[in-house]
C-alpha cells in the first residue's frame, strides 16, 4: 500500500499560539541589538549622501548627470524600472498566492508587502528628479485648473503615473489591513502607555471579535482581487515607455510579458536577500524555514526561464524581421562597446538561476543568498542594456555617443538603497515582520507539532 508522504512543516518546533506571539513580537518589545544599530548607521549614511546628491542635482540642474543629446535616459530611468520591478514580488506573494490559498506565503508576505512600498517610494524619486523642477511634479496629475494646461493622455509616461500611484495605494491598503490584527496584539502586549496609545490608535479599535474577523477576511480578499491584476498591468505599462517608441531595440511587443516576469524574478530575489538575513538576526528560523526558501527558488527558476526565453525571442525576431537597424541594435548589444554589460546580464539572469534545478543548491541558504544578489545585479544590467545600448548608436553615425554615469548619479542610486534599507530596518522595529495572525491560521495543518501528532496517529 502506498502512503502519501507528509508535507514538510512550515512552522518548526513545538510551538503554541502564545509562543508564536511572543517570539514574533520580541523584536518590537525588546531593545535593538548592535547589529541593528550598525545597519541603521550604514543605511542612514547612504541615505544622507544620496540626499546631498539630489540637492546638488536640483540646485545645478540635470547637467550634473552624464546624459547627452543622444542618450537622454541613463541611470535615472534604469533605476526607476529596477525599483518598480523589485516591488512586484510583494503584491504577487500577497495577492495571487492568497487567492490560490498557498500556505507558505504566510511567513513571508508581510516583509514582501513592506518591501513593495519602500521600493515604489524609491522608484518614484527618479522621474521627479529627472523633471528638473520637482516642485512642479503635480503637473502630471489631470486636476481641474484655470490655466488650460492638460496632461498628454497619449503619453505612456502619464500611464506610468496612474499605474504606479494605483499600485502603491492598493499595496498600502493591503499591507495595512493585514497588519491590523497584529497591531491589536502588540497593543495588548506592550507596557509603555505611550506605545499602547499609539498602537491603540493604529489598530482602529480591533477586538478580535467574529464581526471584525469577518470584515477583515472580506476586505483582504477584495484587495487581493484588486491587486492581482496590478501585478500584470503595472510593469506592462512601464514597458510601454519603450515598446511604443520607434527606436530599434525598444519597439517590440514582447516587452509587457518579458518585463512582468523579470519584475517578479528580481522581486523574489530581493525578498530572499532580506529574509535570509532577517530570519538569522531576529531568530525566526522556525517560521521562515528552508521550505519557504525552496518554494521561492522554484518561482525564481520559472520566471528566470521565462526571461531567458524572452532574450532568445528578441534575438530571433530581430534576425527574422530583416530590418538592418533592428539587427544591428542586438548585434551591438552583444559585441559592441557595452558587451560586458550584456555578458553580465546573460550570466546572472539566464545561466546562474538554472543551478537551482539541483535540490541541494535550492535548499542551501548561503548559495541562495549569493544567487539572489547576483540576480538583482543582472536585472539592473538588463535595464541598463535595454536603455543605453539602444540609444547610444542612433540611425546617424554622426550622432553616436557613449555614456558613463557621474558621481552624482551613482550617489542618488546609493541614496535610494539607503532609503530602502533604512525603511526596512525601522519597519522590523515597529511592526511584526511576520504576520502573527496568518501564521496561526496554518498552525494545525502545517506546524511540525501537529504534523507529528497526525503521523503518530496514522502509524
GROMACS .gro file of C-alpha atoms in nm:
model
  459
    1UNK     CA    1   0.000   0.000   0.000
    2UNK     CA    2   0.137   0.344  -0.097
    3UNK     CA    3   0.120   0.607   0.177
    4UNK     CA    4   0.134   0.969   0.070
    5UNK     CA    5   0.437   1.143   0.227
    6UNK     CA    6   0.364   1.408   0.486
    7UNK     CA    7   0.445   1.756   0.367
    8UNK     CA    8   0.737   1.944   0.513
    9UNK     CA    9   0.618   2.161   0.806
   10UNK     CA   10   0.608   2.536   0.752
   11UNK     CA   11   0.646   2.603   1.126
   12UNK     CA   12   0.915   2.402   1.301
   13UNK     CA   13   0.949   2.333   1.672
   14UNK     CA   14   0.683   2.262   1.933
   15UNK     CA   15   0.505   2.594   1.904
   16UNK     CA   16   0.197   2.706   2.087
   17UNK     CA   17  -0.014   3.004   1.988
   18UNK     CA   18   0.126   3.204   2.280
   19UNK     CA   19   0.482   3.115   2.186
   20UNK     CA   20   0.425   3.230   1.827
   21UNK     CA   21   0.302   3.567   1.953
   22UNK     CA   22   0.593   3.609   2.195
   23UNK     CA   23   0.868   3.511   1.950
   24UNK     CA   24   0.747   3.719   1.656
   25UNK     CA   25   0.676   4.028   1.867
   26UNK     CA   26   1.007   4.002   2.061
   27UNK     CA   27   1.199   4.241   1.828
   28UNK     CA   28   0.935   4.509   1.892
   29UNK     CA   29   0.920   4.470   2.269
   30UNK     CA   30   1.293   4.421   2.329
   31UNK     CA   31   1.586   4.654   2.276
   32UNK     CA   32   1.764   4.673   1.943
   33UNK     CA   33   2.096   4.490   1.920
   34UNK     CA   34   2.433   4.612   1.798
   35UNK     CA   35   2.374   4.462   1.453
   36UNK     CA   36   2.061   4.674   1.409
   37UNK     CA   37   2.239   4.995   1.513
   38UNK     CA   38   2.532   4.917   1.283
   39UNK     CA   39   2.293   4.853   0.995
   40UNK     CA   40   2.093   5.172   1.051
   41UNK     CA   41   2.415   5.376   1.072
   42UNK     CA   42   2.529   5.244   0.734
   43UNK     CA   43   2.192   5.289   0.563
   44UNK     CA   44   2.142   5.640   0.703
   45UNK     CA   45   2.489   5.739   0.581
   46UNK     CA   46   2.398   5.617   0.232
   47UNK     CA   47   2.063   5.799   0.250
   48UNK     CA   48   2.218   6.133   0.351
   49UNK     CA   49   2.481   6.101   0.078
   50UNK     CA   50   2.203   6.041  -0.173
   51UNK     CA   51   2.002   6.338  -0.042
   52UNK     CA   52   2.308   6.559  -0.085
   53UNK     CA   53   2.343   6.443  -0.447
   54UNK     CA   54   1.971   6.500  -0.508
   55UNK     CA   55   2.001   6.851  -0.366
   56UNK     CA   56   2.304   6.919  -0.586
   57UNK     CA   57   2.112   6.796  -0.893
   58UNK     CA   58   1.815   7.021  -0.819
   59UNK     CA   59   2.042   7.319  -0.749
   60UNK     CA   60   2.270   7.279  -1.052
   61UNK     CA   61   2.038   7.101  -1.295
   62UNK     CA   62   2.039   6.772  -1.486
   63UNK     CA   63   2.368   6.876  -1.647
   64UNK     CA   64   2.538   6.724  -1.343
   65UNK     CA   65   2.439   6.383  -1.484
   66UNK     CA   66   2.628   6.207  -1.763
   67UNK     CA   67   2.344   6.244  -2.016
   68UNK     CA   68   2.391   6.394  -2.360
   69UNK     CA   69   2.186   6.466  -2.675
   70UNK     CA   70   2.195   6.105  -2.789
   71UNK     CA   71   2.143   5.938  -2.450
   72UNK     CA   72   1.867   6.130  -2.277
   73UNK     CA   73   1.789   5.840  -2.045
   74UNK     CA   74   2.062   5.682  -1.836
   75UNK     CA   75   2.090   5.573  -1.475
   76UNK     CA   76   1.774   5.758  -1.374
   77UNK     CA   77   1.529   5.556  -1.584
   78UNK     CA   78   1.735   5.238  -1.532
   79UNK     CA   79   1.698   5.270  -1.157
   80UNK     CA   80   1.332   5.365  -1.186
   81UNK     CA   81   1.243   5.049  -1.379
   82UNK     CA   82   1.463   4.837  -1.149
   83UNK     CA   83   1.294   4.962  -0.833
   84UNK     CA   84   0.944   4.917  -0.977
   85UNK     CA   85   1.041   4.558  -1.059
   86UNK     CA   86   1.170   4.498  -0.706
   87UNK     CA   87   0.827   4.594  -0.572
   88UNK     CA   88   0.644   4.328  -0.776
   89UNK     CA   89   0.715   4.030  -0.551
   90UNK     CA   90   0.522   4.179  -0.260
   91UNK     CA   91   0.193   4.202  -0.446
   92UNK     CA   92   0.248   3.864  -0.611
   93UNK     CA   93   0.311   3.689  -0.276
   94UNK     CA   94   0.031   3.874  -0.100
   95UNK     CA   95  -0.244   3.878  -0.359
   96UNK     CA   96  -0.202   3.596  -0.608
   97UNK     CA   97  -0.074   3.338  -0.360
   98UNK     CA   98  -0.355   3.433  -0.120
   99UNK     CA   99  -0.615   3.378  -0.391
  100UNK     CA  100  -0.456   3.041  -0.469
  101UNK     CA  101  -0.454   2.954  -0.095
  102UNK     CA  102  -0.080   2.889  -0.079
  103UNK     CA  103   0.001   2.837   0.291
  104UNK     CA  104   0.375   2.901   0.255
  105UNK     CA  105   0.310   3.269   0.185
  106UNK     CA  106   0.206   3.342   0.546
  107UNK     CA  107   0.559   3.374   0.685
  108UNK     CA  108   0.696   3.594   0.408
  109UNK     CA  109   0.407   3.808   0.285
  110UNK     CA  110   0.442   4.084   0.548
  111UNK     CA  111   0.806   4.155   0.464
  112UNK     CA  112   0.735   4.137   0.090
  113UNK     CA  113   0.444   4.381   0.120
  114UNK     CA  114   0.657   4.630   0.314
  115UNK     CA  115   0.936   4.586   0.061
  116UNK     CA  116   0.691   4.675  -0.217
  117UNK     CA  117   0.603   5.007  -0.057
  118UNK     CA  118   0.965   5.103   0.005
  119UNK     CA  119   1.071   5.004  -0.348
  120UNK     CA  120   0.793   5.207  -0.511
  121UNK     CA  121   0.890   5.507  -0.296
  122UNK     CA  122   1.247   5.476  -0.425
  123UNK     CA  123   1.125   5.439  -0.785
  124UNK     CA  124   0.907   5.749  -0.764
  125UNK     CA  125   1.204   5.970  -0.680
  126UNK     CA  126   1.375   5.928  -1.019
  127UNK     CA  127   1.106   6.071  -1.252
  128UNK     CA  128   1.054   6.353  -1.002
  129UNK     CA  129   1.423   6.447  -1.002
  130UNK     CA  130   1.455   6.395  -1.379
  131UNK     CA  131   1.183   6.655  -1.436
  132UNK     CA  132   1.438   6.918  -1.335
  133UNK     CA  133   1.178   7.106  -1.130
  134UNK     CA  134   1.042   6.866  -0.865
  135UNK     CA  135   0.817   7.135  -0.718
  136UNK     CA  136   0.614   7.121  -1.040
  137UNK     CA  137   0.565   6.746  -1.012
  138UNK     CA  138   0.192   6.795  -0.960
  139UNK     CA  139   0.164   6.886  -1.330
  140UNK     CA  140   0.143   6.513  -1.412
  141UNK     CA  141  -0.199   6.484  -1.246
  142UNK     CA  142  -0.504   6.582  -1.455
  143UNK     CA  143  -0.661   6.809  -1.196
  144UNK     CA  144  -0.911   7.082  -1.299
  145UNK     CA  145  -0.733   7.414  -1.346
  146UNK     CA  146  -0.783   7.761  -1.489
  147UNK     CA  147  -0.460   7.767  -1.691
  148UNK     CA  148  -0.575   7.538  -1.972
  149UNK     CA  149  -0.276   7.310  -1.918
  150UNK     CA  150  -0.373   6.948  -1.956
  151UNK     CA  151  -0.159   6.638  -1.945
  152UNK     CA  152  -0.095   6.433  -2.258
  153UNK     CA  153  -0.312   6.126  -2.215
  154UNK     CA  154  -0.144   5.965  -2.518
  155UNK     CA  155   0.191   5.953  -2.340
  156UNK     CA  156   0.293   5.622  -2.181
  157UNK     CA  157   0.483   5.828  -1.922
  158UNK     CA  158   0.147   5.952  -1.797
  159UNK     CA  159   0.017   5.594  -1.793
  160UNK     CA  160   0.305   5.522  -1.554
  161UNK     CA  161   0.175   5.787  -1.315
  162UNK     CA  162  -0.171   5.629  -1.296
  163UNK     CA  163  -0.043   5.269  -1.285
  164UNK     CA  164   0.220   5.320  -1.016
  165UNK     CA  165   0.009   5.550  -0.797
  166UNK     CA  166  -0.276   5.295  -0.810
  167UNK     CA  167  -0.031   5.013  -0.740
  168UNK     CA  168   0.113   5.196  -0.439
  169UNK     CA  169  -0.231   5.284  -0.299
  170UNK     CA  170  -0.370   4.930  -0.324
  171UNK     CA  171  -0.046   4.779  -0.188
  172UNK     CA  172  -0.051   5.020   0.106
  173UNK     CA  173  -0.413   4.932   0.189
  174UNK     CA  174  -0.345   4.560   0.154
  175UNK     CA  175  -0.038   4.582   0.379
  176UNK     CA  176  -0.215   4.788   0.645
  177UNK     CA  177  -0.535   4.582   0.651
  178UNK     CA  178  -0.323   4.271   0.707
  179UNK     CA  179  -0.141   4.447   0.991
  180UNK     CA  180  -0.448   4.547   1.192
  181UNK     CA  181  -0.495   4.218   1.387
  182UNK     CA  182  -0.123   4.210   1.471
  183UNK     CA  183  -0.125   4.576   1.577
  184UNK     CA  184  -0.408   4.487   1.815
  185UNK     CA  185  -0.195   4.204   1.953
  186UNK     CA  186   0.107   4.434   2.003
  187UNK     CA  187  -0.120   4.695   2.165
  188UNK     CA  188  -0.224   4.443   2.428
  189UNK     CA  189   0.134   4.324   2.491
  190UNK     CA  190   0.334   4.646   2.522
  191UNK     CA  191   0.367   4.801   2.869
  192UNK     CA  192   0.454   5.159   2.781
  193UNK     CA  193   0.147   5.385   2.797
  194UNK     CA  194   0.271   5.587   2.500
  195UNK     CA  195   0.321   5.278   2.283
  196UNK     CA  196  -0.014   5.139   2.396
  197UNK     CA  197  -0.184   5.464   2.291
  198UNK     CA  198  -0.007   5.471   1.952
  199UNK     CA  199  -0.082   5.107   1.871
  200UNK     CA  200  -0.434   5.152   2.002
  201UNK     CA  201  -0.489   5.435   1.754
  202UNK     CA  202  -0.336   5.236   1.467
  203UNK     CA  203  -0.542   4.924   1.544
  204UNK     CA  204  -0.875   5.107   1.479
  205UNK     CA  205  -1.026   4.950   1.791
  206UNK     CA  206  -0.955   4.590   1.688
  207UNK     CA  207  -1.100   4.346   1.941
  208UNK     CA  208  -1.073   4.015   1.757
  209UNK     CA  209  -1.449   3.963   1.757
  210UNK     CA  210  -1.618   3.742   1.498
  211UNK     CA  211  -1.755   4.051   1.323
  212UNK     CA  212  -1.408   4.208   1.300
  213UNK     CA  213  -1.255   3.888   1.164
  214UNK     CA  214  -1.533   3.853   0.906
  215UNK     CA  215  -1.480   4.207   0.780
  216UNK     CA  216  -1.103   4.158   0.780
  217UNK     CA  217  -1.129   3.841   0.571
  218UNK     CA  218  -1.368   4.005   0.325
  219UNK     CA  219  -1.151   4.315   0.286
  220UNK     CA  220  -0.836   4.105   0.237
  221UNK     CA  221  -0.998   3.906  -0.044
  222UNK     CA  222  -1.137   4.218  -0.212
  223UNK     CA  223  -0.799   4.391  -0.203
  224UNK     CA  224  -0.628   4.073  -0.325
  225UNK     CA  225  -0.869   4.065  -0.618
  226UNK     CA  226  -0.788   4.428  -0.698
  227UNK     CA  227  -0.413   4.383  -0.654
  228UNK     CA  228  -0.373   4.065  -0.860
  229UNK     CA  229  -0.430   4.234  -1.200
  230UNK     CA  230  -0.187   4.507  -1.097
  231UNK     CA  231   0.094   4.250  -1.093
  232UNK     CA  232   0.041   4.211  -1.468
  233UNK     CA  233  -0.061   4.566  -1.557
  234UNK     CA  234   0.191   4.788  -1.377
  235UNK     CA  235   0.511   4.662  -1.535
  236UNK     CA  236   0.331   4.610  -1.865
  237UNK     CA  237   0.257   4.983  -1.864
  238UNK     CA  238   0.616   5.063  -1.763
  239UNK     CA  239   0.731   4.857  -2.062
  240UNK     CA  240   0.508   5.074  -2.283
  241UNK     CA  241   0.754   5.360  -2.221
  242UNK     CA  242   0.984   5.168  -2.455
  243UNK     CA  243   0.756   4.949  -2.669
  244UNK     CA  244   0.551   5.241  -2.807
  245UNK     CA  245   0.863   5.413  -2.943
  246UNK     CA  246   1.021   5.355  -3.286
  247UNK     CA  247   1.375   5.308  -3.157
  248UNK     CA  248   1.537   4.977  -3.262
  249UNK     CA  249   1.571   4.754  -2.957
  250UNK     CA  250   1.267   4.910  -2.790
  251UNK     CA  251   0.991   4.878  -3.049
  252UNK     CA  252   0.881   4.522  -2.968
  253UNK     CA  253   0.557   4.364  -2.848
  254UNK     CA  254   0.734   4.110  -2.625
  255UNK     CA  255   0.816   4.373  -2.366
  256UNK     CA  256   0.498   4.351  -2.147
  257UNK     CA  257   0.521   3.978  -2.052
  258UNK     CA  258   0.902   4.000  -2.056
  259UNK     CA  259   0.904   4.293  -1.811
  260UNK     CA  260   0.644   4.134  -1.582
  261UNK     CA  261   0.831   3.804  -1.550
  262UNK     CA  262   1.158   3.993  -1.499
  263UNK     CA  263   0.998   4.206  -1.228
  264UNK     CA  264   0.874   3.902  -1.033
  265UNK     CA  265   1.214   3.741  -1.090
  266UNK     CA  266   1.407   4.033  -0.937
  267UNK     CA  267   1.144   4.096  -0.668
  268UNK     CA  268   1.164   3.742  -0.533
  269UNK     CA  269   1.544   3.767  -0.534
  270UNK     CA  270   1.525   4.080  -0.316
  271UNK     CA  271   1.277   3.910  -0.079
  272UNK     CA  272   1.527   3.625  -0.036
  273UNK     CA  273   1.812   3.870   0.023
  274UNK     CA  274   1.619   4.040   0.303
  275UNK     CA  275   1.459   3.736   0.464
  276UNK     CA  276   1.770   3.517   0.480
  277UNK     CA  277   1.935   3.791   0.687
  278UNK     CA  278   1.621   3.873   0.886
  279UNK     CA  279   1.550   3.512   0.991
  280UNK     CA  280   1.902   3.480   1.130
  281UNK     CA  281   1.929   3.816   1.305
  282UNK     CA  282   1.580   3.802   1.459
  283UNK     CA  283   1.592   3.427   1.539
  284UNK     CA  284   1.295   3.345   1.317
  285UNK     CA  285   1.432   3.021   1.168
  286UNK     CA  286   1.126   2.834   1.296
  287UNK     CA  287   0.891   3.047   1.085
  288UNK     CA  288   1.099   3.129   0.774
  289UNK     CA  289   1.219   2.777   0.701
  290UNK     CA  290   1.430   2.618   0.431
  291UNK     CA  291   1.099   2.505   0.281
  292UNK     CA  292   0.996   2.868   0.229
  293UNK     CA  293   1.328   2.943   0.063
  294UNK     CA  294   1.290   2.642  -0.166
  295UNK     CA  295   0.937   2.746  -0.269
  296UNK     CA  296   1.061   3.094  -0.362
  297UNK     CA  297   1.354   2.945  -0.551
  298UNK     CA  298   1.110   2.741  -0.761
  299UNK     CA  299   0.936   3.062  -0.870
  300UNK     CA  300   1.277   3.213  -0.946
  301UNK     CA  301   1.353   2.915  -1.173
  302UNK     CA  302   1.021   2.961  -1.356
  303UNK     CA  303   1.047   3.338  -1.403
  304UNK     CA  304   1.419   3.319  -1.481
  305UNK     CA  305   1.349   3.068  -1.754
  306UNK     CA  306   1.080   3.296  -1.900
  307UNK     CA  307   1.331   3.583  -1.901
  308UNK     CA  308   1.584   3.360  -2.080
  309UNK     CA  309   1.327   3.265  -2.344
  310UNK     CA  310   1.245   3.636  -2.390
  311UNK     CA  311   1.612   3.715  -2.455
  312UNK     CA  312   1.630   3.441  -2.720
  313UNK     CA  313   1.299   3.552  -2.873
  314UNK     CA  314   1.427   3.909  -2.903
  315UNK     CA  315   1.735   3.789  -3.092
  316UNK     CA  316   1.525   3.567  -3.321
  317UNK     CA  317   1.270   3.839  -3.402
  318UNK     CA  318   1.549   4.089  -3.474
  319UNK     CA  319   1.702   3.844  -3.722
  320UNK     CA  320   1.368   3.732  -3.870
  321UNK     CA  321   1.244   4.090  -3.918
  322UNK     CA  322   1.501   4.160  -4.188
  323UNK     CA  323   1.531   4.518  -4.060
  324UNK     CA  324   1.901   4.602  -4.057
  325UNK     CA  325   1.865   4.864  -3.784
  326UNK     CA  326   1.693   4.617  -3.552
  327UNK     CA  327   1.952   4.350  -3.629
  328UNK     CA  328   2.236   4.590  -3.563
  329UNK     CA  329   2.084   4.702  -3.230
  330UNK     CA  330   2.104   4.347  -3.092
  331UNK     CA  331   2.440   4.273  -3.252
  332UNK     CA  332   2.572   4.588  -3.091
  333UNK     CA  333   2.443   4.479  -2.751
  334UNK     CA  334   2.640   4.154  -2.765
  335UNK     CA  335   2.957   4.268  -2.942
  336UNK     CA  336   2.965   4.650  -2.916
  337UNK     CA  337   3.129   4.876  -2.657
  338UNK     CA  338   2.884   4.765  -2.386
  339UNK     CA  339   2.934   4.391  -2.446
  340UNK     CA  340   3.047   4.349  -2.085
  341UNK     CA  341   2.708   4.471  -1.955
  342UNK     CA  342   2.531   4.226  -2.188
  343UNK     CA  343   2.758   3.944  -2.066
  344UNK     CA  344   2.681   4.023  -1.700
  345UNK     CA  345   2.308   4.030  -1.779
  346UNK     CA  346   2.311   3.692  -1.954
  347UNK     CA  347   2.532   3.526  -1.692
  348UNK     CA  348   2.335   3.647  -1.389
  349UNK     CA  349   1.983   3.619  -1.531
  350UNK     CA  350   1.995   3.315  -1.758
  351UNK     CA  351   2.280   3.086  -1.654
  352UNK     CA  352   2.303   3.125  -1.275
  353UNK     CA  353   1.931   3.057  -1.191
  354UNK     CA  354   1.948   2.722  -1.374
  355UNK     CA  355   2.167   2.594  -1.090
  356UNK     CA  356   1.852   2.592  -0.877
  357UNK     CA  357   1.730   2.281  -1.059
  358UNK     CA  358   1.956   2.093  -0.814
  359UNK     CA  359   1.767   2.042  -0.488
  360UNK     CA  360   2.078   2.069  -0.269
  361UNK     CA  361   2.155   2.413  -0.408
  362UNK     CA  362   1.788   2.514  -0.396
  363UNK     CA  363   1.784   2.444  -0.022
  364UNK     CA  364   2.128   2.589   0.050
  365UNK     CA  365   2.080   2.925   0.224
  366UNK     CA  366   2.431   3.059   0.163
  367UNK     CA  367   2.413   2.975  -0.208
  368UNK     CA  368   2.062   3.122  -0.236
  369UNK     CA  369   2.171   3.445  -0.066
  370UNK     CA  370   2.464   3.494  -0.306
  371UNK     CA  371   2.249   3.399  -0.606
  372UNK     CA  372   1.976   3.647  -0.506
  373UNK     CA  373   2.230   3.929  -0.510
  374UNK     CA  374   2.363   3.811  -0.848
  375UNK     CA  375   2.010   3.812  -0.989
  376UNK     CA  376   1.943   4.169  -0.883
  377UNK     CA  377   2.276   4.280  -1.027
  378UNK     CA  378   2.186   4.103  -1.351
  379UNK     CA  379   1.838   4.258  -1.361
  380UNK     CA  380   1.984   4.604  -1.310
  381UNK     CA  381   2.219   4.545  -1.603
  382UNK     CA  382   1.925   4.421  -1.810
  383UNK     CA  383   1.756   4.760  -1.777
  384UNK     CA  384   2.089   4.936  -1.843
  385UNK     CA  385   2.145   4.731  -2.159
  386UNK     CA  386   1.793   4.791  -2.290
  387UNK     CA  387   1.809   5.166  -2.232
  388UNK     CA  388   2.168   5.273  -2.301
  389UNK     CA  389   2.274   5.036  -2.582
  390UNK     CA  390   1.953   5.112  -2.773
  391UNK     CA  391   2.023   5.486  -2.754
  392UNK     CA  392   2.397   5.529  -2.780
  393UNK     CA  393   2.408   5.441  -3.152
  394UNK     CA  394   2.134   5.620  -3.342
  395UNK     CA  395   2.037   5.599  -3.710
  396UNK     CA  396   2.308   5.854  -3.793
  397UNK     CA  397   2.670   5.760  -3.709
  398UNK     CA  398   2.740   6.132  -3.660
  399UNK     CA  399   2.517   6.126  -3.351
  400UNK     CA  400   2.671   5.816  -3.193
  401UNK     CA  401   2.784   5.872  -2.837
  402UNK     CA  402   2.895   5.693  -2.522
  403UNK     CA  403   2.750   5.723  -2.174
  404UNK     CA  404   2.902   5.687  -1.830
  405UNK     CA  405   2.741   5.793  -1.502
  406UNK     CA  406   2.876   6.073  -1.287
  407UNK     CA  407   2.930   6.057  -0.911
  408UNK     CA  408   2.602   6.247  -0.874
  409UNK     CA  409   2.401   5.973  -1.049
  410UNK     CA  410   2.577   5.697  -0.856
  411UNK     CA  411   2.521   5.891  -0.533
  412UNK     CA  412   2.147   5.922  -0.594
  413UNK     CA  413   2.122   5.548  -0.655
  414UNK     CA  414   2.317   5.479  -0.334
  415UNK     CA  415   2.077   5.715  -0.158
  416UNK     CA  416   1.774   5.516  -0.274
  417UNK     CA  417   1.940   5.196  -0.147
  418UNK     CA  418   1.990   5.375   0.185
  419UNK     CA  419   1.624   5.483   0.191
  420UNK     CA  420   1.503   5.131   0.112
  421UNK     CA  421   1.709   4.954   0.379
  422UNK     CA  422   1.654   5.229   0.638
  423UNK     CA  423   1.278   5.194   0.596
  424UNK     CA  424   1.304   4.815   0.626
  425UNK     CA  425   1.516   4.834   0.942
  426UNK     CA  426   1.269   5.076   1.101
  427UNK     CA  427   0.979   4.855   0.991
  428UNK     CA  428   1.112   4.547   1.174
  429UNK     CA  429   1.140   4.752   1.494
  430UNK     CA  430   0.786   4.890   1.479
  431UNK     CA  431   0.568   4.615   1.328
  432UNK     CA  432   0.582   4.234   1.327
  433UNK     CA  433   0.798   4.120   1.036
  434UNK     CA  434   0.584   3.804   1.011
  435UNK     CA  435   0.204   3.804   1.008
  436UNK     CA  436   0.123   3.659   1.352
  437UNK     CA  437  -0.247   3.603   1.286
  438UNK     CA  438  -0.189   3.440   0.946
  439UNK     CA  439   0.082   3.206   1.073
  440UNK     CA  440  -0.157   3.086   1.343
  441UNK     CA  441  -0.421   3.000   1.081
  442UNK     CA  442  -0.190   2.740   0.922
  443UNK     CA  443  -0.053   2.610   1.251
  444UNK     CA  444  -0.269   2.296   1.276
  445UNK     CA  445  -0.218   2.196   0.913
  446UNK     CA  446   0.147   2.297   0.867
  447UNK     CA  447   0.303   2.311   1.215
  448UNK     CA  448   0.562   2.046   1.298
  449UNK     CA  449   0.398   1.973   1.633
  450UNK     CA  450   0.060   1.886   1.478
  451UNK     CA  451   0.206   1.711   1.173
  452UNK     CA  452   0.399   1.476   1.401
  453UNK     CA  453   0.082   1.407   1.601
  454UNK     CA  454  -0.103   1.311   1.280
  455UNK     CA  455   0.190   1.097   1.172
  456UNK     CA  456   0.195   0.905   1.504
  457UNK     CA  457  -0.181   0.851   1.494
  458UNK     CA  458  -0.170   0.717   1.136
  459UNK     CA  459   0.115   0.475   1.224
   0.00000   0.00000   0.00000
